[in-house]
């Protein structure tokens, strides 16, 4: 089911352009919001390598795909795309055992961005899940993933990592 959802999203993101010409996404400034994150990365938490990530633009700059591989061989994929008519960025993260959907909720003066979504639990309650990506002056990127079980009053950090660029593999 997860692979079917990802195929559907990728197919719609790369669907043929409508009959009337529209600008190539890469020529529209809003599509460059996450350019700081494009690249091949080694990912560390507390100076310990926890994985590698490759972030690539595709479909003439209309979307980004994240290709995550942790040190245990577990992989995940994320699709980031911009809905021009709504001026809204979305993310769909897929890994074995789950799918998360988030939308952009904040942009910060330093270039950082925050995505947030809801994760329904089996008991009907909701867990808020947010990701903050921060470009750092030295070229690295910090990613913090947090969850809240009390509607956002308090947050628990589940992932706080630094991304350092590495040569193409």
C-alpha atoms as an extended CHARMM CRD file, in Angstrom:
* protein
*
       169  EXT
         1         1  UNK       CA              0.0000000000        0.0000000000        0.0000000000  PROA      1               0.0000000000
         2         2  UNK       CA              2.8100000000        2.4240000000        0.8780000000  PROA      2               0.0000000000
         3         3  UNK       CA              4.5120000000        1.8810000000       -2.4620000000  PROA      3               0.0000000000
         4         4  UNK       CA              1.1890000000        2.4300000000       -4.2490000000  PROA      4               0.0000000000
         5         5  UNK       CA              0.7100000000        5.7580000000       -2.4430000000  PROA      5               0.0000000000
         6         6  UNK       CA              4.2310000000        6.8880000000       -3.3150000000  PROA      6               0.0000000000
         7         7  UNK       CA              3.7520000000        5.8480000000       -6.9810000000  PROA      7               0.0000000000
         8         8  UNK       CA              0.5090000000        7.8380000000       -7.1310000000  PROA      8               0.0000000000
         9         9  UNK       CA              2.1630000000       10.9290000000       -5.6320000000  PROA      9               0.0000000000
        10        10  UNK       CA              5.1640000000       10.6850000000       -7.9380000000  PROA      10              0.0000000000
        11        11  UNK       CA              2.9180000000       10.1530000000      -10.9640000000  PROA      11              0.0000000000
        12        12  UNK       CA              0.8450000000       13.2220000000      -10.1490000000  PROA      12              0.0000000000
        13        13  UNK       CA              3.9630000000       15.3070000000       -9.4910000000  PROA      13              0.0000000000
        14        14  UNK       CA              5.3890000000       14.3820000000      -12.8820000000  PROA      14              0.0000000000
        15        15  UNK       CA              2.1260000000       14.4200000000      -14.8280000000  PROA      15              0.0000000000
        16        16  UNK       CA              2.3060000000       16.0620000000      -18.2550000000  PROA      16              0.0000000000
        17        17  UNK       CA              1.8340000000       19.8150000000      -18.3150000000  PROA      17              0.0000000000
        18        18  UNK       CA             -1.6220000000       21.1230000000      -19.2330000000  PROA      18              0.0000000000
        19        19  UNK       CA             -2.2530000000       22.2330000000      -22.8030000000  PROA      19              0.0000000000
        20        20  UNK       CA             -1.5390000000       25.8790000000      -21.9740000000  PROA      20              0.0000000000
        21        21  UNK       CA              2.1170000000       26.5180000000      -21.2220000000  PROA      21              0.0000000000
        22        22  UNK       CA              3.0240000000       27.0140000000      -17.5770000000  PROA      22              0.0000000000
        23        23  UNK       CA              6.3740000000       28.1870000000      -16.2360000000  PROA      23              0.0000000000
        24        24  UNK       CA              8.9600000000       25.5720000000      -15.3740000000  PROA      24              0.0000000000
        25        25  UNK       CA              8.9230000000       25.2300000000      -11.5940000000  PROA      25              0.0000000000
        26        26  UNK       CA             12.6380000000       25.8830000000      -11.3080000000  PROA      26              0.0000000000
        27        27  UNK       CA             12.0770000000       29.3980000000      -12.6770000000  PROA      27              0.0000000000
        28        28  UNK       CA              9.6440000000       30.2810000000       -9.8400000000  PROA      28              0.0000000000
        29        29  UNK       CA             11.2790000000       31.5100000000       -6.5870000000  PROA      29              0.0000000000
        30        30  UNK       CA              8.8820000000       29.6390000000       -4.2580000000  PROA      30              0.0000000000
        31        31  UNK       CA             10.2340000000       26.3150000000       -5.5470000000  PROA      31              0.0000000000
        32        32  UNK       CA             13.7020000000       27.1580000000       -4.2030000000  PROA      32              0.0000000000
        33        33  UNK       CA             12.6990000000       27.1380000000       -0.5140000000  PROA      33              0.0000000000
        34        34  UNK       CA             14.5250000000       23.8530000000        0.1830000000  PROA      34              0.0000000000
        35        35  UNK       CA             17.5170000000       24.3060000000       -2.1240000000  PROA      35              0.0000000000
        36        36  UNK       CA             19.8220000000       24.4890000000        0.9190000000  PROA      36              0.0000000000
        37        37  UNK       CA             19.0020000000       20.8240000000        1.5930000000  PROA      37              0.0000000000
        38        38  UNK       CA             19.8170000000       19.4760000000       -1.8790000000  PROA      38              0.0000000000
        39        39  UNK       CA             22.8840000000       17.2560000000       -1.8640000000  PROA      39              0.0000000000
        40        40  UNK       CA             24.4500000000       14.0930000000       -0.5200000000  PROA      40              0.0000000000
        41        41  UNK       CA             24.8240000000       14.0440000000        3.2480000000  PROA      41              0.0000000000
        42        42  UNK       CA             26.3570000000       12.1420000000        6.1320000000  PROA      42              0.0000000000
        43        43  UNK       CA             24.0340000000       12.4470000000        9.1220000000  PROA      43              0.0000000000
        44        44  UNK       CA             25.2560000000       12.5090000000       12.7240000000  PROA      44              0.0000000000
        45        45  UNK       CA             23.5540000000       12.6260000000       16.1050000000  PROA      45              0.0000000000
        46        46  UNK       CA             25.9780000000       13.5740000000       18.9070000000  PROA      46              0.0000000000
        47        47  UNK       CA             28.9610000000       12.9640000000       16.5880000000  PROA      47              0.0000000000
        48        48  UNK       CA             27.8160000000        9.4160000000       15.7740000000  PROA      48              0.0000000000
        49        49  UNK       CA             26.9440000000        8.6190000000       12.1630000000  PROA      49              0.0000000000
        50        50  UNK       CA             23.3080000000        7.4910000000       12.0540000000  PROA      50              0.0000000000
        51        51  UNK       CA             22.7460000000        7.4660000000        8.3120000000  PROA      51              0.0000000000
        52        52  UNK       CA             23.1420000000        8.9660000000        4.8790000000  PROA      52              0.0000000000
        53        53  UNK       CA             20.7210000000       11.0430000000        2.8840000000  PROA      53              0.0000000000
        54        54  UNK       CA             20.4920000000       12.1620000000       -0.7230000000  PROA      54              0.0000000000
        55        55  UNK       CA             18.1390000000       15.0480000000       -1.5050000000  PROA      55              0.0000000000
        56        56  UNK       CA             17.4540000000       15.6490000000       -5.2060000000  PROA      56              0.0000000000
        57        57  UNK       CA             15.2510000000       17.9250000000       -7.2730000000  PROA      57              0.0000000000
        58        58  UNK       CA             13.3020000000       16.3620000000      -10.1200000000  PROA      58              0.0000000000
        59        59  UNK       CA             10.4730000000       17.1130000000      -12.5680000000  PROA      59              0.0000000000
        60        60  UNK       CA             12.0580000000       20.3840000000      -13.7430000000  PROA      60              0.0000000000
        61        61  UNK       CA             12.4620000000       21.5380000000      -10.1490000000  PROA      61              0.0000000000
        62        62  UNK       CA              8.8270000000       20.9120000000       -9.1600000000  PROA      62              0.0000000000
        63        63  UNK       CA              9.6160000000       18.5700000000       -6.2610000000  PROA      63              0.0000000000
        64        64  UNK       CA             12.3690000000       17.1050000000       -4.1190000000  PROA      64              0.0000000000
        65        65  UNK       CA             12.9040000000       13.4830000000       -3.2230000000  PROA      65              0.0000000000
        66        66  UNK       CA             14.6990000000       12.4540000000       -0.0620000000  PROA      66              0.0000000000
        67        67  UNK       CA             16.4820000000        9.1000000000       -0.0550000000  PROA      67              0.0000000000
        68        68  UNK       CA             17.3370000000        8.0940000000        3.5240000000  PROA      68              0.0000000000
        69        69  UNK       CA             19.4280000000        5.0920000000        4.5440000000  PROA      69              0.0000000000
        70        70  UNK       CA             20.2820000000        4.5530000000        8.2040000000  PROA      70              0.0000000000
        71        71  UNK       CA             23.3040000000        2.6490000000        9.4750000000  PROA      71              0.0000000000
        72        72  UNK       CA             21.1910000000       -0.4930000000        9.9620000000  PROA      72              0.0000000000
        73        73  UNK       CA             20.1150000000       -0.5240000000        6.3130000000  PROA      73              0.0000000000
        74        74  UNK       CA             16.5830000000        0.8190000000        6.9640000000  PROA      74              0.0000000000
        75        75  UNK       CA             15.4900000000        3.1740000000        4.2250000000  PROA      75              0.0000000000
        76        76  UNK       CA             12.8570000000        5.8330000000        3.8890000000  PROA      76              0.0000000000
        77        77  UNK       CA             11.7400000000        8.2000000000        1.1640000000  PROA      77              0.0000000000
        78        78  UNK       CA             10.2290000000       11.5960000000        1.3600000000  PROA      78              0.0000000000
        79        79  UNK       CA              8.5710000000       13.6890000000       -1.3190000000  PROA      79              0.0000000000
        80        80  UNK       CA              8.4720000000       17.4530000000       -0.8740000000  PROA      80              0.0000000000
        81        81  UNK       CA              6.2560000000       19.3710000000       -3.2950000000  PROA      81              0.0000000000
        82        82  UNK       CA              4.7790000000       22.8490000000       -3.6220000000  PROA      82              0.0000000000
        83        83  UNK       CA              1.1390000000       23.5440000000       -4.4100000000  PROA      83              0.0000000000
        84        84  UNK       CA              1.4510000000       26.8040000000       -6.3350000000  PROA      84              0.0000000000
        85        85  UNK       CA             -2.2740000000       27.6640000000       -6.2450000000  PROA      85              0.0000000000
        86        86  UNK       CA             -2.3400000000       27.2950000000       -2.4360000000  PROA      86              0.0000000000
        87        87  UNK       CA              1.1910000000       28.6040000000       -1.8400000000  PROA      87              0.0000000000
        88        88  UNK       CA              1.6930000000       25.5580000000        0.3600000000  PROA      88              0.0000000000
        89        89  UNK       CA              4.5890000000       23.1120000000        0.7150000000  PROA      89              0.0000000000
        90        90  UNK       CA              3.7940000000       19.4800000000        1.5730000000  PROA      90              0.0000000000
        91        91  UNK       CA              5.8600000000       16.4720000000        2.6180000000  PROA      91              0.0000000000
        92        92  UNK       CA              5.0350000000       12.7820000000        2.4460000000  PROA      92              0.0000000000
        93        93  UNK       CA              7.4730000000       10.4920000000        4.2910000000  PROA      93              0.0000000000
        94        94  UNK       CA              7.2890000000        6.7350000000        3.6540000000  PROA      94              0.0000000000
        95        95  UNK       CA              9.2320000000        4.0320000000        5.4540000000  PROA      95              0.0000000000
        96        96  UNK       CA              8.5530000000        0.4230000000        6.3240000000  PROA      96              0.0000000000
        97        97  UNK       CA              5.7080000000        0.4830000000        8.7870000000  PROA      97              0.0000000000
        98        98  UNK       CA              4.3870000000        3.9620000000        8.2010000000  PROA      98              0.0000000000
        99        99  UNK       CA              3.5710000000        7.1010000000        6.2790000000  PROA      99              0.0000000000
       100       100  UNK       CA              3.7000000000       10.6590000000        7.6020000000  PROA      100             0.0000000000
       101       101  UNK       CA              2.2260000000       13.6990000000        5.8820000000  PROA      101             0.0000000000
       102       102  UNK       CA              3.2190000000       17.2140000000        6.8720000000  PROA      102             0.0000000000
       103       103  UNK       CA              2.8140000000       20.7490000000        5.5760000000  PROA      103             0.0000000000
       104       104  UNK       CA              4.9520000000       23.8380000000        5.9320000000  PROA      104             0.0000000000
       105       105  UNK       CA              3.8340000000       25.8060000000        8.9880000000  PROA      105             0.0000000000
       106       106  UNK       CA              6.7320000000       28.2410000000        9.5090000000  PROA      106             0.0000000000
       107       107  UNK       CA              9.5820000000       30.0060000000        7.7370000000  PROA      107             0.0000000000
       108       108  UNK       CA             12.2730000000       31.6760000000        9.8370000000  PROA      108             0.0000000000
       109       109  UNK       CA             14.5370000000       34.6580000000        9.0650000000  PROA      109             0.0000000000
       110       110  UNK       CA             17.6570000000       32.4370000000        9.1280000000  PROA      110             0.0000000000
       111       111  UNK       CA             16.2110000000       30.2690000000        6.3080000000  PROA      111             0.0000000000
       112       112  UNK       CA             14.9530000000       27.4860000000        8.5730000000  PROA      112             0.0000000000
       113       113  UNK       CA             11.5990000000       25.8790000000        7.7950000000  PROA      113             0.0000000000
       114       114  UNK       CA              9.1660000000       23.8280000000        9.8680000000  PROA      114             0.0000000000
       115       115  UNK       CA              6.7760000000       21.1360000000        8.6300000000  PROA      115             0.0000000000
       116       116  UNK       CA              4.0850000000       19.6550000000       10.8540000000  PROA      116             0.0000000000
       117       117  UNK       CA              1.4650000000       16.9310000000       10.6200000000  PROA      117             0.0000000000
       118       118  UNK       CA             -0.7790000000       14.7000000000       12.6780000000  PROA      118             0.0000000000
       119       119  UNK       CA             -0.2390000000       11.0240000000       13.3650000000  PROA      119             0.0000000000
       120       120  UNK       CA             -3.4330000000        9.1960000000       14.3810000000  PROA      120             0.0000000000
       121       121  UNK       CA             -2.9710000000        6.5220000000       17.0270000000  PROA      121             0.0000000000
       122       122  UNK       CA             -4.9060000000        3.2610000000       17.2920000000  PROA      122             0.0000000000
       123       123  UNK       CA             -6.8540000000        4.6350000000       20.2720000000  PROA      123             0.0000000000
       124       124  UNK       CA             -8.0580000000        7.6370000000       18.2200000000  PROA      124             0.0000000000
       125       125  UNK       CA             -5.7500000000       10.1940000000       19.8290000000  PROA      125             0.0000000000
       126       126  UNK       CA             -3.4480000000       12.3750000000       17.7590000000  PROA      126             0.0000000000
       127       127  UNK       CA              0.3130000000       12.8130000000       17.9620000000  PROA      127             0.0000000000
       128       128  UNK       CA              1.6360000000       16.0390000000       16.4560000000  PROA      128             0.0000000000
       129       129  UNK       CA              4.8300000000       15.4620000000       14.4950000000  PROA      129             0.0000000000
       130       130  UNK       CA              7.0470000000       18.3180000000       13.3310000000  PROA      130             0.0000000000
       131       131  UNK       CA             10.3330000000       18.6440000000       11.5160000000  PROA      131             0.0000000000
       132       132  UNK       CA             12.5440000000       21.7280000000       11.5150000000  PROA      132             0.0000000000
       133       133  UNK       CA             15.2730000000       22.0260000000        8.8680000000  PROA      133             0.0000000000
       134       134  UNK       CA             17.8580000000       24.7380000000        9.5450000000  PROA      134             0.0000000000
       135       135  UNK       CA             20.6390000000       25.7380000000        7.1460000000  PROA      135             0.0000000000
       136       136  UNK       CA             23.7820000000       26.5460000000        9.1390000000  PROA      136             0.0000000000
       137       137  UNK       CA             26.4470000000       29.1380000000        8.2280000000  PROA      137             0.0000000000
       138       138  UNK       CA             29.0890000000       26.4110000000        7.7470000000  PROA      138             0.0000000000
       139       139  UNK       CA             27.0040000000       24.6610000000        5.0330000000  PROA      139             0.0000000000
       140       140  UNK       CA             25.6020000000       21.9250000000        7.2520000000  PROA      140             0.0000000000
       141       141  UNK       CA             21.8960000000       21.4390000000        7.9130000000  PROA      141             0.0000000000
       142       142  UNK       CA             20.3390000000       20.6460000000       11.2780000000  PROA      142             0.0000000000
       143       143  UNK       CA             17.1880000000       18.5300000000       11.3390000000  PROA      143             0.0000000000
       144       144  UNK       CA             15.0980000000       18.2720000000       14.5030000000  PROA      144             0.0000000000
       145       145  UNK       CA             12.0440000000       15.9870000000       14.6200000000  PROA      145             0.0000000000
       146       146  UNK       CA              9.7110000000       16.3940000000       17.5960000000  PROA      146             0.0000000000
       147       147  UNK       CA              6.4000000000       14.9340000000       18.7280000000  PROA      147             0.0000000000
       148       148  UNK       CA              3.6820000000       16.1830000000       21.0410000000  PROA      148             0.0000000000
       149       149  UNK       CA              0.9380000000       14.1410000000       22.6700000000  PROA      149             0.0000000000
       150       150  UNK       CA             -0.7090000000       17.1330000000       24.3680000000  PROA      150             0.0000000000
       151       151  UNK       CA             -1.7590000000       19.2290000000       21.4000000000  PROA      151             0.0000000000
       152       152  UNK       CA              1.5330000000       21.0990000000       21.1300000000  PROA      152             0.0000000000
       153       153  UNK       CA              1.8850000000       22.3330000000       24.7120000000  PROA      153             0.0000000000
       154       154  UNK       CA              5.0610000000       20.2660000000       25.1560000000  PROA      154             0.0000000000
       155       155  UNK       CA              7.3650000000       18.6230000000       22.6150000000  PROA      155             0.0000000000
       156       156  UNK       CA              9.7280000000       15.6310000000       22.8360000000  PROA      156             0.0000000000
       157       157  UNK       CA             12.7810000000       15.5530000000       20.5820000000  PROA      157             0.0000000000
       158       158  UNK       CA             13.1010000000       12.1940000000       18.8310000000  PROA      158             0.0000000000
       159       159  UNK       CA             15.8020000000       13.1060000000       16.3050000000  PROA      159             0.0000000000
       160       160  UNK       CA             18.3450000000       15.9420000000       16.4210000000  PROA      160             0.0000000000
       161       161  UNK       CA             20.9620000000       15.5140000000       13.7580000000  PROA      161             0.0000000000
       162       162  UNK       CA             23.4940000000       17.4480000000       11.7030000000  PROA      162             0.0000000000
       163       163  UNK       CA             23.8560000000       16.8840000000        7.9760000000  PROA      163             0.0000000000
       164       164  UNK       CA             27.3400000000       17.3350000000        6.4690000000  PROA      164             0.0000000000
       165       165  UNK       CA             27.8930000000       17.2830000000        2.7200000000  PROA      165             0.0000000000
       166       166  UNK       CA             29.8800000000       14.3870000000        1.2930000000  PROA      166             0.0000000000
       167       167  UNK       CA             31.0770000000       13.5590000000       -2.2010000000  PROA      167             0.0000000000
       168       168  UNK       CA             28.6350000000       11.7910000000       -4.5500000000  PROA      168             0.0000000000
       169       169  UNK       CA             28.5920000000        8.0320000000       -3.9320000000  PROA      169             0.0000000000
